[in-house]
Amino acid sequence: MSEKTNALKQEFLLSLADVKTQEELEEIRVKYLGKKGLVTELLKDMRSLTPEEKKTFGQEVNVLKEEVSEKIAAAREEIKQAEIERELALMPEFDVSMPADLRRGSYHPITLVQRQCEEIFKSMGFAVEDFREVVTDYECFEALNIPKDHPARDMQDTYYLDNGQLLKSHTSAAQNAIYKKYKDALVNEGKPIKAIFPGRCFRNEATDACHENTFFQMEGVMVDKNISISNLIFFMKTMLSEVFRKDIKVRLRPGFFPFVEPGFELDISCLICGGEGCASCKHSGWLELCPCGMIHPEVLRAGGIDPEEYTGFAFGLGLTRLAMMKYGVKDIRDLNSGSLKVLSQFTDDK
Ligand code: FA5
């Protein structure tokens, strides 16, 4: 091997020894084997050689080229291997002999009770509807006969967005959209409107054992010709007896909501204290569970339904409170706590 070829080979081997990354290696490949690389440049020296010398020198350069290529390929593999090992060293060690943790998640009690109510109402011909959490002032209040500055708004302070929309304070906010969706089928095909719409509600209020600022309700409406309070009572009774499957004490008393006339409060005797009075029922022995009433004519009219021809009932079931009562949860705040100690106790069959 000529002195020049040998010197180039030694220089290449030295620089290869320092290479740590694929990028550095690529630089070296271009430096030696690229179109204008040092190995290729060697061939320029051939011009001044005799044909015999050219042959020997040409072979020598080809051998060097091959050697350089092989060493670069080997270095590429080594660097790749080293990278894999570095990554493996950073990974936590797995003990494959360790027993698996077979604990499963469980449904949230509110989901369980919501699904149960959905099944009950579906079996009675109600459609299950979904609705947004962000609603307009019109949907949440005005369409429900609660104009601006009406005192009933004080009971439902909520969280407002910069654009004037708000987080719905009750599921009644979907009523107007439901009437508009189903009114044509009611008028043209004589199909009664029967729908429930569960959803998350928000209120800007202090929390205690039976009040949360984020809770679930399930609204229900039925509109047809000749719907009366007795229809309302039938559906409320059926729902409660199916959910609890035992005798529970309820009471119906007058209640005021601008969107129903007449309106009622449906209370349930507190199942935590058996009606004696405790923190869960604000020491009254009763828990407000499902206000209801006959839909106000103005509300039907806003939904495009003629109140002279049709009547209907509406109810707003407190789903979170229902879950409290059904599962014996003393403090409503536990349901939003995300604590697995609390939540893992509930399963479908309880
Ligand atoms: C309403 O929200 C009416 N929209 C219900 C209604 C619908 C009446 C249709 C008539 C016809 P109220 O604010 O009372 O009403 O709430 C209804 C139920 O939701 C309560 O009885 C209670 O069970 C539940 N609830 C209300 N506020 C809270 C709260 N802060 N935390 C937990 N549950 C609540």
Coordinates of C-alpha atoms and ligand atoms in Angstrom, one line a residue:
M1 CA 0.0 0.0 0.0
S2 CA 1.4 3.4 -1.0
E3 CA 2.3 5.8 1.7
K4 CA -0.5 8.2 0.9
T5 CA -3.2 5.5 0.9
N6 CA -1.9 4.2 4.2
A7 CA -1.8 7.7 5.7
L8 CA -5.4 8.2 4.7
K9 CA -6.5 4.9 6.1
Q10 CA -4.8 5.7 9.5
E11 CA -6.5 9.1 9.6
F12 CA -9.9 7.5 8.8
L13 CA -9.4 4.9 11.6
L14 CA -8.5 7.6 14.1
S15 CA -11.5 9.7 13.3
L16 CA -13.8 6.7 13.4
A17 CA -12.6 5.8 16.9
D18 CA -14.1 9.1 18.2
V19 CA -17.5 8.7 16.6
K20 CA -20.5 8.5 19.0
T21 CA -23.6 9.3 17.0
Q22 CA -25.1 8.4 13.7
E23 CA -24.9 12.0 12.6
E24 CA -21.1 12.1 13.3
L25 CA -20.7 8.8 11.4
E26 CA -22.6 10.2 8.4
E27 CA -20.2 13.2 8.3
I28 CA -17.3 10.8 8.2
R29 CA -18.9 8.8 5.4
V30 CA -19.4 11.9 3.3
K31 CA -15.8 13.1 4.1
Y32 CA -14.2 9.8 2.9
L33 CA -16.6 8.2 0.5
G34 CA -18.7 11.1 -0.8
K35 CA -18.5 12.2 -4.5
K36 CA -15.7 14.6 -3.6
G37 CA -14.5 12.5 -0.6
L38 CA -10.9 11.9 0.2
V39 CA -10.8 8.3 -1.1
T40 CA -12.3 9.3 -4.4
E41 CA -9.8 12.2 -4.6
L42 CA -7.0 9.7 -4.4
L43 CA -7.8 8.6 -7.9
K44 CA -6.8 12.0 -9.3
D45 CA -3.2 11.1 -8.5
M46 CA -3.4 8.3 -11.1
R47 CA -3.0 10.7 -14.1
S48 CA 0.8 10.8 -13.6
L49 CA 1.3 7.0 -13.3
T50 CA 2.3 4.4 -15.8
P51 CA -0.4 2.0 -17.0
E52 CA 1.2 -0.8 -14.8
E53 CA 1.2 1.5 -11.7
K54 CA -2.3 2.7 -12.5
K55 CA -3.6 -0.9 -12.3
T56 CA -1.9 -1.5 -8.9
F57 CA -2.9 1.9 -7.5
G58 CA -6.5 1.5 -8.7
Q59 CA -6.8 -1.9 -6.9
E60 CA -5.3 -0.4 -3.8
V61 CA -7.9 2.5 -3.7
N62 CA -10.7 0.0 -4.3
V63 CA -9.6 -2.2 -1.4
L64 CA -9.4 1.0 0.8
K65 CA -12.9 2.0 -0.4
E66 CA -14.3 -1.3 0.6
E67 CA -12.6 -1.4 3.9
V68 CA -13.8 2.1 4.8
S69 CA -17.4 1.1 3.8
E70 CA -17.3 -2.0 5.9
K71 CA -15.9 -0.2 8.9
I72 CA -18.6 2.5 8.6
A73 CA -21.4 -0.1 8.3
A74 CA -20.0 -1.9 11.4
A75 CA -19.8 1.4 13.3
R76 CA -23.4 2.2 12.4
E77 CA -24.6 -1.1 13.9
E78 CA -22.5 -0.6 17.0
I79 CA -24.0 2.9 17.6
K80 CA -27.5 1.6 17.0
Q81 CA -26.9 -1.2 19.6
A82 CA -25.5 1.3 22.1
E83 CA -28.6 3.5 21.7
I84 CA -30.9 0.6 22.4
E85 CA -29.0 -0.3 25.5
R86 CA -29.1 3.2 26.7
E87 CA -32.9 3.3 26.3
L88 CA -33.3 -0.1 28.0
A89 CA -31.2 1.1 31.0
L90 CA -33.7 4.0 31.4
M91 CA -36.7 1.7 31.5
P92 CA -38.1 0.4 34.8
E93 CA -37.3 -3.2 35.5
F94 CA -40.1 -5.6 35.0
D95 CA -40.5 -8.5 37.3
V96 CA -42.3 -11.0 35.1
S97 CA -42.9 -13.3 38.0
M98 CA -44.9 -10.7 40.0
P99 CA -48.6 -11.5 40.4
A100 CA -50.8 -9.3 38.2
D101 CA -53.1 -6.7 39.8
L102 CA -56.5 -7.8 38.8
R103 CA -58.5 -5.1 40.4
R104 CA -61.0 -3.7 37.9
G105 CA -62.6 -0.2 37.8
S106 CA -66.3 0.1 38.5
Y107 CA -69.0 2.4 37.3
H108 CA -69.7 5.6 39.2
P109 CA -72.8 5.3 41.3
I110 CA -74.3 8.2 39.4
T111 CA -73.7 6.4 36.1
L112 CA -75.4 3.3 37.6
V113 CA -78.5 5.1 38.8
Q114 CA -78.7 7.1 35.5
R115 CA -78.6 4.0 33.4
Q116 CA -81.2 2.4 35.6
C117 CA -83.5 5.4 35.2
E118 CA -82.9 5.4 31.5
E119 CA -83.9 1.8 31.2
I120 CA -87.1 2.4 33.3
F121 CA -88.2 5.3 31.1
K122 CA -87.2 3.6 27.8
S123 CA -89.4 0.7 28.8
M124 CA -92.2 3.2 29.0
G125 CA -91.6 4.6 25.6
F126 CA -89.5 7.6 26.4
A127 CA -86.6 8.7 24.2
V128 CA -83.2 9.4 25.8
E129 CA -81.8 12.7 24.7
D130 CA -78.4 14.3 25.2
F131 CA -77.8 18.0 25.6
R132 CA -75.0 20.5 25.8
E133 CA -73.5 21.7 29.1
V134 CA -72.9 25.2 27.7
V135 CA -76.2 26.8 26.8
T136 CA -77.7 30.2 26.0
D137 CA -79.5 32.5 28.5
Y138 CA -82.6 32.0 26.3
E139 CA -82.4 28.2 26.7
C140 CA -81.7 28.2 30.4
F141 CA -84.1 30.9 31.4
E142 CA -86.1 33.0 28.9
A143 CA -87.7 30.0 27.1
L144 CA -88.7 28.7 30.5
N145 CA -90.7 31.8 31.4
I146 CA -87.9 33.3 33.5
P147 CA -87.2 36.7 31.9
K148 CA -84.2 38.9 32.8
D149 CA -84.3 40.2 36.4
H150 CA -86.9 37.5 37.5
P151 CA -86.2 36.6 41.1
A152 CA -86.2 32.9 40.2
R153 CA -82.8 33.4 38.6
D154 CA -81.3 34.0 42.1
M155 CA -81.9 30.4 43.0
Q156 CA -79.8 29.3 40.0
D157 CA -76.7 31.4 39.8
T158 CA -74.2 29.7 37.6
Y159 CA -70.9 30.2 35.7
Y160 CA -70.9 32.6 32.8
L161 CA -68.7 32.7 29.7
D162 CA -67.3 35.9 28.2
N163 CA -69.6 35.4 25.2
G164 CA -72.8 35.5 27.4
Q165 CA -73.4 31.8 27.4
L166 CA -73.5 29.8 30.6
L167 CA -73.0 26.4 32.2
K168 CA -76.5 25.0 32.5
S169 CA -77.9 25.3 36.0
H170 CA -80.7 22.7 35.3
T171 CA -81.6 20.1 32.7
S172 CA -84.7 22.1 32.0
A173 CA -82.5 24.2 29.7
A174 CA -83.0 21.5 27.0
Q175 CA -86.8 21.6 27.1
N176 CA -87.2 24.2 24.4
A177 CA -85.0 22.3 22.0
I178 CA -86.8 19.0 22.7
Y179 CA -90.2 20.6 22.0
K180 CA -88.9 22.0 18.7
K181 CA -87.4 18.7 17.7
Y182 CA -90.6 16.7 18.3
K183 CA -93.4 19.2 17.7
D184 CA -94.0 18.3 14.1
A185 CA -94.4 14.6 14.9
L186 CA -96.8 15.5 17.6
V187 CA -99.0 17.8 15.4
N188 CA -98.8 15.9 12.1
E189 CA -98.5 12.3 13.2
G190 CA -100.2 12.5 16.7
K191 CA -97.0 11.1 18.4
P192 CA -96.8 12.2 22.0
I193 CA -93.6 13.8 23.1
K194 CA -92.0 11.5 25.6
A195 CA -88.3 12.2 26.4
I196 CA -85.8 12.2 29.2
F197 CA -82.6 14.1 29.2
P198 CA -80.0 13.5 31.9
G199 CA -77.1 15.9 32.2
R200 CA -74.5 17.6 34.4
C201 CA -75.6 20.9 36.0
F202 CA -73.6 23.7 37.6
R203 CA -74.5 26.2 40.3
N204 CA -72.5 28.9 41.9
E205 CA -73.5 28.0 45.5
A206 CA -71.9 26.9 48.7
T207 CA -71.6 23.1 49.2
D208 CA -72.8 21.0 52.1
A209 CA -73.8 17.3 52.7
C210 CA -76.6 17.6 50.1
H211 CA -75.5 20.4 47.8
E212 CA -72.7 20.4 45.2
N213 CA -71.7 23.0 42.7
T214 CA -71.6 20.3 40.0
F215 CA -74.3 17.7 40.1
F216 CA -76.5 15.6 37.8
Q217 CA -80.2 15.9 37.0
M218 CA -82.5 14.0 34.7
E219 CA -85.3 16.0 33.1
G220 CA -88.4 14.3 31.7
V221 CA -91.2 15.7 29.7
M222 CA -94.4 14.3 28.2
V223 CA -96.7 16.3 26.0
D224 CA -99.9 15.2 24.3
K225 CA -103.6 15.9 24.3
N226 CA -105.2 15.5 27.7
I227 CA -102.1 14.9 29.8
S228 CA -102.9 15.6 33.4
I229 CA -101.4 15.5 36.9
S230 CA -102.5 11.9 37.3
N231 CA -100.2 10.9 34.4
L232 CA -97.3 12.7 36.1
I233 CA -98.0 10.9 39.4
F234 CA -98.1 7.5 37.7
F235 CA -94.7 8.0 36.1
M236 CA -93.1 9.3 39.2
K237 CA -94.4 6.4 41.3
T238 CA -93.3 3.9 38.7
M239 CA -89.8 5.4 38.5
L240 CA -89.3 5.4 42.3
S241 CA -90.6 1.9 43.0
E242 CA -88.4 0.5 40.2
V243 CA -85.3 2.3 41.4
F244 CA -85.7 1.4 45.1
R245 CA -87.6 -1.8 44.8
K246 CA -88.9 -1.3 48.4
D247 CA -91.5 0.9 50.1
I248 CA -90.2 4.4 50.5
K249 CA -92.1 7.4 51.9
V250 CA -92.6 10.3 49.5
R251 CA -94.5 13.5 49.8
L252 CA -95.8 15.9 47.2
R253 CA -96.2 19.5 48.1
P254 CA -96.8 22.7 46.2
G255 CA -93.6 24.2 44.7
F256 CA -93.0 27.3 42.6
F257 CA -91.1 27.1 39.3
P258 CA -92.0 29.7 36.6
F259 CA -92.0 27.0 33.9
V260 CA -94.8 24.8 35.4
E261 CA -98.3 25.5 36.6
P262 CA -99.2 24.0 39.0
G263 CA -95.8 23.0 40.3
F264 CA -94.8 20.5 43.0
E265 CA -91.9 19.5 45.1
L266 CA -91.5 15.7 45.4
D267 CA -89.5 14.9 48.5
I268 CA -88.3 11.5 49.7
S269 CA -88.1 10.5 53.3
C270 CA -84.3 10.5 54.1
L271 CA -83.0 7.0 53.8
I272 CA -79.8 7.8 55.6
C273 CA -81.5 8.6 58.9
G274 CA -84.9 7.0 58.3
G275 CA -86.6 10.4 58.5
E276 CA -85.2 11.3 61.9
G277 CA -83.2 14.2 60.6
C278 CA -79.4 14.3 59.8
A279 CA -76.8 16.4 57.9
S280 CA -77.7 14.6 54.6
C281 CA -81.3 16.0 54.7
K282 CA -80.5 19.3 56.5
H283 CA -82.0 17.8 59.6
S284 CA -85.5 17.9 58.1
G285 CA -86.0 14.1 57.6
W286 CA -86.9 14.9 53.9
L287 CA -84.8 15.4 50.8
E288 CA -86.0 17.4 47.8
L289 CA -85.6 14.9 45.0
C290 CA -87.8 15.5 42.0
P291 CA -89.7 18.8 41.5
C292 CA -92.3 18.5 38.8
G293 CA -95.5 20.0 37.4
M294 CA -97.7 20.7 34.4
I295 CA -95.7 22.6 31.7
H296 CA -96.6 26.3 31.7
P297 CA -98.5 27.4 28.5
E298 CA -95.9 30.0 27.8
V299 CA -93.2 27.4 27.8
L300 CA -95.1 25.2 25.3
R301 CA -95.8 28.2 23.1
A302 CA -92.0 29.1 23.1
G303 CA -91.4 25.5 21.9
G304 CA -93.9 25.9 19.0
I305 CA -96.7 23.9 20.6
D306 CA -100.2 25.3 21.0
P307 CA -101.2 25.2 24.7
E308 CA -104.9 25.4 23.8
E309 CA -104.6 21.9 22.2
Y310 CA -101.8 20.2 24.1
T311 CA -100.8 19.8 27.7
G312 CA -97.8 18.1 29.4
F313 CA -95.8 17.4 32.5
A314 CA -92.2 17.9 33.3
F315 CA -90.0 16.8 36.1
G316 CA -86.3 17.5 37.1
L317 CA -85.0 14.5 39.0
G318 CA -81.9 15.1 41.2
L319 CA -79.8 12.2 40.0
T320 CA -76.9 12.8 42.3
R321 CA -79.2 12.9 45.3
L322 CA -80.9 9.8 44.1
A323 CA -77.5 8.0 44.0
M324 CA -76.9 9.2 47.6
M325 CA -80.2 7.7 48.7
K326 CA -79.9 4.5 46.8
Y327 CA -76.4 3.7 47.8
G328 CA -76.5 5.3 51.3
V329 CA -73.9 7.9 50.7
K330 CA -74.1 10.4 53.6
D331 CA -72.2 13.3 52.0
I332 CA -72.9 14.3 48.4
R333 CA -69.3 15.6 48.1
D334 CA -68.0 12.0 48.3
L335 CA -69.5 11.3 44.9
N336 CA -67.3 14.0 43.2
S337 CA -64.3 13.2 45.3
G338 CA -62.7 10.8 42.8
S339 CA -61.7 8.7 45.8
L340 CA -61.4 5.0 44.9
K341 CA -62.0 4.1 48.5
V342 CA -65.5 5.5 48.1
L343 CA -66.3 4.7 44.5
S344 CA -64.9 1.1 44.3
Q345 CA -67.7 0.0 46.7
F346 CA -70.4 0.2 44.0
T347 CA -71.2 -2.3 41.4
D348 CA -74.1 -2.9 39.0
D349 CA -75.8 -5.4 41.2
K350 CA -76.0 -3.4 44.4
Ligands
FA5_1 C1 -84.8 22.6 39.1 O1 -83.7 22.6 38.8 C2 -86.0 22.6 38.1 N1 -85.4 22.7 36.8 C3 -86.7 21.2 38.2 C4 -88.0 21.1 37.5 C5 -88.0 20.5 36.3 C6 -89.1 21.6 38.1 C7 -89.2 20.4 35.6 C8 -90.3 21.5 37.5 C9 -90.4 20.9 36.2 P1 -84.3 22.5 41.7 O2 -83.4 23.7 41.7 O3 -85.2 22.3 42.8 O4 -85.3 22.6 40.4 O5 -83.4 21.2 41.4 C10 -84.1 20.0 41.1 C11 -83.4 18.9 41.9 O6 -82.0 18.9 41.6 C12 -83.4 19.1 43.4 O7 -84.6 18.6 44.0 C13 -82.2 18.3 43.9 O8 -82.6 16.9 43.9 C14 -81.3 18.5 42.7 N2 -80.4 19.7 43.1 C15 -80.6 21.0 43.0 N3 -79.5 21.7 43.4 C16 -78.6 20.8 43.8 C17 -77.3 20.9 44.3 N4 -76.7 22.1 44.5 N5 -76.6 19.8 44.6 C18 -77.2 18.6 44.3 N6 -78.4 18.4 43.8 C19 -79.1 19.5 43.6

